[in-house]
Structures are given as C-alpha cells and as structure tokens.
Tab-separated table of N, CA and C in Angstrom:
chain	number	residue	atom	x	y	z
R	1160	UNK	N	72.539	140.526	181.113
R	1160	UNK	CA	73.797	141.066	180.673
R	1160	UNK	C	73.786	141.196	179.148
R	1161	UNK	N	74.428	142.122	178.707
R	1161	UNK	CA	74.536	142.458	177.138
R	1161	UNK	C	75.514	141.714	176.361
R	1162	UNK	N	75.525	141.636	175.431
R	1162	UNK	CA	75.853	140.447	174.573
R	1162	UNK	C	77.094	141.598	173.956
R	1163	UNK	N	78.549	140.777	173.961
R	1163	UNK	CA	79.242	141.456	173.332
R	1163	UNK	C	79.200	141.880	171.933
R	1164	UNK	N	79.631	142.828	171.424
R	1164	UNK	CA	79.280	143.120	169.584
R	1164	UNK	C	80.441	143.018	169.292
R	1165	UNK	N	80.631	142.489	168.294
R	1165	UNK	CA	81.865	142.548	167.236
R	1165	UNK	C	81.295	143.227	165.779
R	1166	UNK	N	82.114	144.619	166.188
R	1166	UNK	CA	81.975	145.597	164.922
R	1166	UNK	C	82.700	145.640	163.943
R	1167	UNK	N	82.312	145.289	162.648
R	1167	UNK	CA	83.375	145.377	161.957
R	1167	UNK	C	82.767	146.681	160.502
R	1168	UNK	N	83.743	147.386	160.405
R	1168	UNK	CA	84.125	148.707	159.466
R	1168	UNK	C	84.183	148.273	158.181
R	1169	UNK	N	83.154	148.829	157.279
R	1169	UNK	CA	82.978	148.287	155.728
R	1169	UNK	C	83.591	149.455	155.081
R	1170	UNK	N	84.674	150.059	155.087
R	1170	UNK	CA	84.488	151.200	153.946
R	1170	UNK	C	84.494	150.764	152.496
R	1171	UNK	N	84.074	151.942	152.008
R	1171	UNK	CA	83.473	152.071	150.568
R	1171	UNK	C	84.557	152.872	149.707
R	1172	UNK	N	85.158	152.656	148.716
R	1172	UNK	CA	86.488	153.258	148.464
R	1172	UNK	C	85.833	153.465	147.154
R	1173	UNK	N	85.569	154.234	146.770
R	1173	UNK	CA	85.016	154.789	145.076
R	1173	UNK	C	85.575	156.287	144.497
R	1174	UNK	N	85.827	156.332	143.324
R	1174	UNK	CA	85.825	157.730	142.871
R	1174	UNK	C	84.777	158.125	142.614
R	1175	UNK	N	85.033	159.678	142.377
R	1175	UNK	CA	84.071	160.758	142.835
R	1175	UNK	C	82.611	160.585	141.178
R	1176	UNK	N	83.231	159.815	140.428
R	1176	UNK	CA	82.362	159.547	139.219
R	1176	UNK	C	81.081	158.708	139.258
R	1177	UNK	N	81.261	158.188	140.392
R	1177	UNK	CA	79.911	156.932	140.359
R	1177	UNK	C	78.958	157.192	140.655
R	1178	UNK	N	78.250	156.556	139.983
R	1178	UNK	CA	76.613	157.164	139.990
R	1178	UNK	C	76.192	157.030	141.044
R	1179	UNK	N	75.432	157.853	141.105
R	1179	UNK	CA	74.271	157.863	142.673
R	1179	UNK	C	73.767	156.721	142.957
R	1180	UNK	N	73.670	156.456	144.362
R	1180	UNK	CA	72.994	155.261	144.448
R	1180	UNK	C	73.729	153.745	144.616
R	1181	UNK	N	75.229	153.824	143.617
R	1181	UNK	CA	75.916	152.901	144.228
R	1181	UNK	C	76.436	152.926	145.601
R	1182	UNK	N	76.817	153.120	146.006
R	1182	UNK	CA	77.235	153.135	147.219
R	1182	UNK	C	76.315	152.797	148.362
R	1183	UNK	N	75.095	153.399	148.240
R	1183	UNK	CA	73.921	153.114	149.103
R	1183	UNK	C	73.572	151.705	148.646
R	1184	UNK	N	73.733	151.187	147.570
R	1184	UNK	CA	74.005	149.735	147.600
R	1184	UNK	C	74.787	148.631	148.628
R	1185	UNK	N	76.262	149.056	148.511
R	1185	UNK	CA	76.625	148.565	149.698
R	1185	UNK	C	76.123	148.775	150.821
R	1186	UNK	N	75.528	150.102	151.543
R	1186	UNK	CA	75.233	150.365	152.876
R	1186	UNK	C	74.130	149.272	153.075
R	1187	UNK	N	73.179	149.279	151.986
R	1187	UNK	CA	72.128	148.098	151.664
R	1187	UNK	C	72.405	146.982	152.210
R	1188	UNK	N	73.180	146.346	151.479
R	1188	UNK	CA	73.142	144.881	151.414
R	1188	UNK	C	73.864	145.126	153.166
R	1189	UNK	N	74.975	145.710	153.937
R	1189	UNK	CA	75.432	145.663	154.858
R	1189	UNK	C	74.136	145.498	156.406
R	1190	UNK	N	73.234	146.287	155.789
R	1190	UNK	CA	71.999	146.301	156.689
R	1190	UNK	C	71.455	145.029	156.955
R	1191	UNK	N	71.012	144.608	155.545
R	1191	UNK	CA	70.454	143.263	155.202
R	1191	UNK	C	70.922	142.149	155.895
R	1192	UNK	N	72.448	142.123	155.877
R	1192	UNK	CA	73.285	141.161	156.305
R	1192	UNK	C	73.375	141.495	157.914
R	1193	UNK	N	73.081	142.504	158.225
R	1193	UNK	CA	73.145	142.642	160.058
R	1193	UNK	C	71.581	141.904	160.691
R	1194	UNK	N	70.327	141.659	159.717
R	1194	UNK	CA	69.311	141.281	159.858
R	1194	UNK	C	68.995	139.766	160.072
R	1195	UNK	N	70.409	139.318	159.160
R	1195	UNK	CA	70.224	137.997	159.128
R	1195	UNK	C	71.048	136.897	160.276
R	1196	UNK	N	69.817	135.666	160.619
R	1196	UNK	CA	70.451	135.163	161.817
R	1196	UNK	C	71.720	134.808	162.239
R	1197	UNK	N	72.553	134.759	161.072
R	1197	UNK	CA	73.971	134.289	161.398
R	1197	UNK	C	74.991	135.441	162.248
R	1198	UNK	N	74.919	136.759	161.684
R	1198	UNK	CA	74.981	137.831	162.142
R	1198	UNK	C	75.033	138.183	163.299
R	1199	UNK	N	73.416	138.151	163.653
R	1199	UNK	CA	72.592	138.575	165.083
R	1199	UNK	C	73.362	136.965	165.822
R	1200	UNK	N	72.809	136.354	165.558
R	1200	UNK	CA	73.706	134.875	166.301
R	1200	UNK	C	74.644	135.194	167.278
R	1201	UNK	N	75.855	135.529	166.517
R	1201	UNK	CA	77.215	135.727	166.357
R	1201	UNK	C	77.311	137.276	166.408
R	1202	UNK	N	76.291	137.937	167.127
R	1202	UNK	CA	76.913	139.100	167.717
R	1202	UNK	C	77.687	139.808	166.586
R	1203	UNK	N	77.907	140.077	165.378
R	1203	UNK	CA	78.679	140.901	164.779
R	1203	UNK	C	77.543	141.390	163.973
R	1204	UNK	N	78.218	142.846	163.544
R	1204	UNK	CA	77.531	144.062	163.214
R	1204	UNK	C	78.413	144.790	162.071
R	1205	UNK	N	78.194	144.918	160.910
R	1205	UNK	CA	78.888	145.612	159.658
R	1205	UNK	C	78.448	147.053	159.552
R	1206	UNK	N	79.118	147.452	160.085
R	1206	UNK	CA	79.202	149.444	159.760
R	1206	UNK	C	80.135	150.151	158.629
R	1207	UNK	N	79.083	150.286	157.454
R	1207	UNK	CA	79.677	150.870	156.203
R	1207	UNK	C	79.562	152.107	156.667
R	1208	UNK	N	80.581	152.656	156.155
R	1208	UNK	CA	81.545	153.786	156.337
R	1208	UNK	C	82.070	154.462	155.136
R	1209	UNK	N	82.553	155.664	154.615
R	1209	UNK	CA	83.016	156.542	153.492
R	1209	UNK	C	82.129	157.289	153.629
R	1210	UNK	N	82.535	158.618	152.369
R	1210	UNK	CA	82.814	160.053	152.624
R	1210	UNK	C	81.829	160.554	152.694
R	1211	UNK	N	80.268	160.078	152.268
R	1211	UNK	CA	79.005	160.497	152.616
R	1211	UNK	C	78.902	160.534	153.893
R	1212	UNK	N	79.120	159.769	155.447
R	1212	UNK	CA	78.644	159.469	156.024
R	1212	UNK	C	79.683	159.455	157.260
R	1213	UNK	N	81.250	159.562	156.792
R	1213	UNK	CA	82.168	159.767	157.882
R	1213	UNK	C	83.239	160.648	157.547
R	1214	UNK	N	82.750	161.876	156.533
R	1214	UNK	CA	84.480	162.986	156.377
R	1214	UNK	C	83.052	164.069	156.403
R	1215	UNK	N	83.767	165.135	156.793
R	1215	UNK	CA	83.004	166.349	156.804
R	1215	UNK	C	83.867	167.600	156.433
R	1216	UNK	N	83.662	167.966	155.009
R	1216	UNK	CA	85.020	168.724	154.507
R	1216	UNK	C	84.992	170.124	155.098
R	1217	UNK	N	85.948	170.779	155.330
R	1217	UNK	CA	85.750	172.275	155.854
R	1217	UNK	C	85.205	172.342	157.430
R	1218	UNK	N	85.118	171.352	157.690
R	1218	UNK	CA	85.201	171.270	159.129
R	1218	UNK	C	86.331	171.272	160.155
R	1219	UNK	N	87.777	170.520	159.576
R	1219	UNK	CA	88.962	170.435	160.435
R	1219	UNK	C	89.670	171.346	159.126
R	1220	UNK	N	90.930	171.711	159.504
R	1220	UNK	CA	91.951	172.323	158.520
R	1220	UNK	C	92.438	171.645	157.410
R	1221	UNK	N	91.986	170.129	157.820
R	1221	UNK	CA	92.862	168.986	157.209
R	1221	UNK	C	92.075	168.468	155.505
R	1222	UNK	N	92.802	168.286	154.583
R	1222	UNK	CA	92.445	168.083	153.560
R	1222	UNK	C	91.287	166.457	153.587
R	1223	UNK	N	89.801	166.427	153.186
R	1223	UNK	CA	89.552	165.177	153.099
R	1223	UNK	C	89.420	163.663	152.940
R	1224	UNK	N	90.918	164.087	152.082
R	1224	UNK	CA	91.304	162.697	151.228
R	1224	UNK	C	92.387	161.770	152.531
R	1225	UNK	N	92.409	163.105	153.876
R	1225	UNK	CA	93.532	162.461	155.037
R	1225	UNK	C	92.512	161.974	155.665
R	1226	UNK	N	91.008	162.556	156.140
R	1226	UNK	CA	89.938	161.327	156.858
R	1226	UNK	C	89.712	160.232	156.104
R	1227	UNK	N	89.959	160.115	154.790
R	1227	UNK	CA	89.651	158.713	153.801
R	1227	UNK	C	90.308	157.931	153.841
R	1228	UNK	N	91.777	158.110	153.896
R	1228	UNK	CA	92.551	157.537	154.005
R	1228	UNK	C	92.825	156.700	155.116
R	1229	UNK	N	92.831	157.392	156.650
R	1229	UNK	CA	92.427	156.819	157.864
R	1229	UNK	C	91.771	156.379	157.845
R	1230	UNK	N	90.173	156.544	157.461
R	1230	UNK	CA	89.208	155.155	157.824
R	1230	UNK	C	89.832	153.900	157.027
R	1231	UNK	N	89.634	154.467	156.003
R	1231	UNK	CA	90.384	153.073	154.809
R	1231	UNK	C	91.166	152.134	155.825
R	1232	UNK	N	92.288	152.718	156.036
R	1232	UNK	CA	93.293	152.196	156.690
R	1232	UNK	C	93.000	151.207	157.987
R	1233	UNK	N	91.835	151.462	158.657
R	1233	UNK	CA	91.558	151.193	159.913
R	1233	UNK	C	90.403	150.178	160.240
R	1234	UNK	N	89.675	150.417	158.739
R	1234	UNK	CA	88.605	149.315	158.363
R	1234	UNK	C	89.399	147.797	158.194
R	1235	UNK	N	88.058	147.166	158.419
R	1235	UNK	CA	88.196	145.565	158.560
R	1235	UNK	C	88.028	144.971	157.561
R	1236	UNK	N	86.929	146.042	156.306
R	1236	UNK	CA	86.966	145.184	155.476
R	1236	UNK	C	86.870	146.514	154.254
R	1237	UNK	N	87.410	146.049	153.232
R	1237	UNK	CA	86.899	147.541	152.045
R	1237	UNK	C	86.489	146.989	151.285
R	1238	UNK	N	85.510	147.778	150.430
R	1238	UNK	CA	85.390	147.456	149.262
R	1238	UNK	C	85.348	148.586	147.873
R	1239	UNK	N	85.767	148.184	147.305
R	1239	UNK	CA	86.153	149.406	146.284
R	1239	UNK	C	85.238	149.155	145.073
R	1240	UNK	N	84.740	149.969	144.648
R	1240	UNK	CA	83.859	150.373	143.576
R	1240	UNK	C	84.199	151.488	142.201
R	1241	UNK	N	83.981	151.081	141.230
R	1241	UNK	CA	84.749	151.845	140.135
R	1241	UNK	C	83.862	152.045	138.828
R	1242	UNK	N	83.888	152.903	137.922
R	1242	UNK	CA	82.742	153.340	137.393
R	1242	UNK	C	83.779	153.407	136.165
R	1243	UNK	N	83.829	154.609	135.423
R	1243	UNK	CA	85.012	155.151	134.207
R	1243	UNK	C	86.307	155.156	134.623
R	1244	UNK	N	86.675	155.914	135.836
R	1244	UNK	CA	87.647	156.368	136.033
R	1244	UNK	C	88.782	155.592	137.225
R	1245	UNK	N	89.742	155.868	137.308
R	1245	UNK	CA	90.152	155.099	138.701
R	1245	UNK	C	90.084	156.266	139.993
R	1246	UNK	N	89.662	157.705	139.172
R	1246	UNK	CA	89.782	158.623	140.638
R	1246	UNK	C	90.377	159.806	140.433
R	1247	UNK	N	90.035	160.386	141.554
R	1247	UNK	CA	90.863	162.040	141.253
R	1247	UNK	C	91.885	161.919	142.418
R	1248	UNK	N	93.306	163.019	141.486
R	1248	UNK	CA	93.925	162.949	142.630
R	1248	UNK	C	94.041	163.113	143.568
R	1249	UNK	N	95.291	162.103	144.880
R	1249	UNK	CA	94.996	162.003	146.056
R	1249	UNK	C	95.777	163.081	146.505
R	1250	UNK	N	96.077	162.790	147.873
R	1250	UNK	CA	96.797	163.716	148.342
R	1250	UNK	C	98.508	162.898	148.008
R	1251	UNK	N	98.914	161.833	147.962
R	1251	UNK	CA	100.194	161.373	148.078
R	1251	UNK	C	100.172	160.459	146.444
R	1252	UNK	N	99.177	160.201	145.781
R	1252	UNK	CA	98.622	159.079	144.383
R	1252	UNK	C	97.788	160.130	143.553
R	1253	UNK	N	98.305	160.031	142.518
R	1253	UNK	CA	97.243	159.854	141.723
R	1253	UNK	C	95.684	159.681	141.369
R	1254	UNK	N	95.183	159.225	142.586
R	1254	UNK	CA	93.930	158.950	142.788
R	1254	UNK	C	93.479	158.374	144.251
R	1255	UNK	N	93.064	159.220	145.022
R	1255	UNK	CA	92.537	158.999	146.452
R	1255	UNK	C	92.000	157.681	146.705
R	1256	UNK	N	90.920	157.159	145.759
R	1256	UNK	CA	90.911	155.903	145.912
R	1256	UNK	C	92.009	154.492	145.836
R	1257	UNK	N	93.378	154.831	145.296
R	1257	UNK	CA	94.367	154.268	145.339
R	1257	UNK	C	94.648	154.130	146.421
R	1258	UNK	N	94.823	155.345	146.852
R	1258	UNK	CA	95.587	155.798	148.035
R	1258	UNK	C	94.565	155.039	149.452
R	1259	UNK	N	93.333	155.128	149.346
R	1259	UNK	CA	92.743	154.164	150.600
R	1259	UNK	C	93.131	152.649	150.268
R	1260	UNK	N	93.235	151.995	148.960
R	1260	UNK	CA	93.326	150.860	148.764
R	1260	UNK	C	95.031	150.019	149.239
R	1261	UNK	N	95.750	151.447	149.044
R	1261	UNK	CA	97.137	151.219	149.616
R	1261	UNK	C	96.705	150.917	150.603
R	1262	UNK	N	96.707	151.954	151.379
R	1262	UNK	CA	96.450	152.237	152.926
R	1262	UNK	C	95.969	150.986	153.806
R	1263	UNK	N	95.007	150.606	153.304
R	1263	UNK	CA	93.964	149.439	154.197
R	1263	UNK	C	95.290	148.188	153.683
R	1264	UNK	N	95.793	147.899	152.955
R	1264	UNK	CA	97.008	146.715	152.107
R	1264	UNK	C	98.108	146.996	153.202
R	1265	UNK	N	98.456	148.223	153.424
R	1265	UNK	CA	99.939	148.322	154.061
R	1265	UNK	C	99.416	147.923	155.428
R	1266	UNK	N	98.815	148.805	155.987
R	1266	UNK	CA	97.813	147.918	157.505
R	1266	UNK	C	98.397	146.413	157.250
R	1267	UNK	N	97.279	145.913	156.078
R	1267	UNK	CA	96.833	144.128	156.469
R	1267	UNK	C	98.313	143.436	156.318
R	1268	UNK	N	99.137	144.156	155.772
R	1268	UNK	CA	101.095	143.435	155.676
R	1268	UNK	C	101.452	143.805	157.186
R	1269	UNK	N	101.118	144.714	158.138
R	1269	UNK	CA	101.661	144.843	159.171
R	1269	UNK	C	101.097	144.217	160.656
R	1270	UNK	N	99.548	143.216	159.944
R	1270	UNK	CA	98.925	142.752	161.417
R	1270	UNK	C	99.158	141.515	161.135
C-alpha cells in the first residue's frame, strides 16, 4: 500500500527585478529538503510554486497577477524575496507582490 503524502505549496512571492537565479534557489533548497530523511520519513513533500512554473500569461483572459494571487493565497507556506524594489503594480496594490503577501495573511487570519 502507498504511503500517504502530505504536500505542502512553497510559493515564491518576488518582484519582477530579481536577478536570475534567485528563485531557482528556493526551488533548490525545496528539492534538497524533499531528499532528506526527515521529509521522506514523514511522508511530506515541498512543491515550490510561482510565476515561472505555475501562471501562463495569455493563455486565460484573466490578468496574471489574479493566478499569483490565488496560489499565494492557497499556499502553505510563502516566501517572499526582494531585490531594489518592492514590485510592480498589482492588480488591487501597488505592487503584486504585496498583494500575494496580503492574500496568503488574510487566508492564515481566517483558518
């Protein structure tokens, strides 16, 4: 019989300024940490997530910063990353990355 997984959702909340390569940092270390025995043990599994890898722009009608926002929101865990800037604007903020950092906050006040 298969061993239950407990998945848990890493998004990556950054503006559009950061250098290459950060981000694949986190996906990094998230790998690393699925390798290690405590992890595998304990059945849980970290799936980093953001806009490289889960929005596909010009694909739905819907503006991108509304798939960012939803994952944000829906993830277990975020982590936000910041370079010069705090971000370009969102669709509802000032800066989209605000706007996931709300998002995933108003969630964790309502569970």
């Amino acid at each position: 019989m298969a061993d239950q997984i407990t998945r848990l959702s890493v998004f990556i909340a950054s503006p559009g300024d950061l250098p290459e390569g950060e981000r694949d940092i986190v996906r990094n270390v998230c790998d690393s940490l699925n390798r290690t025995p405590y992890l595998r043990n304990n059945s849980i599994f970290l799936e980093p997530c953001g806009y490289e890898t889960h929005v596909y722009p010009g694909v739905l009608d819907e503006h991108p910063q509304t798939d960012l926002t939803c994952l944000a929101e829906e993830s277990d865990i975020l982590i936000a990353i910041f370079y010069r800037r705090l971000g370009g604007a969102g669709q509802h903020t000032l800066s989209g990355t605000v706007e996931e950092i709300k998002a995933a906050l108003a969630r964790r006040e309502t569970t």
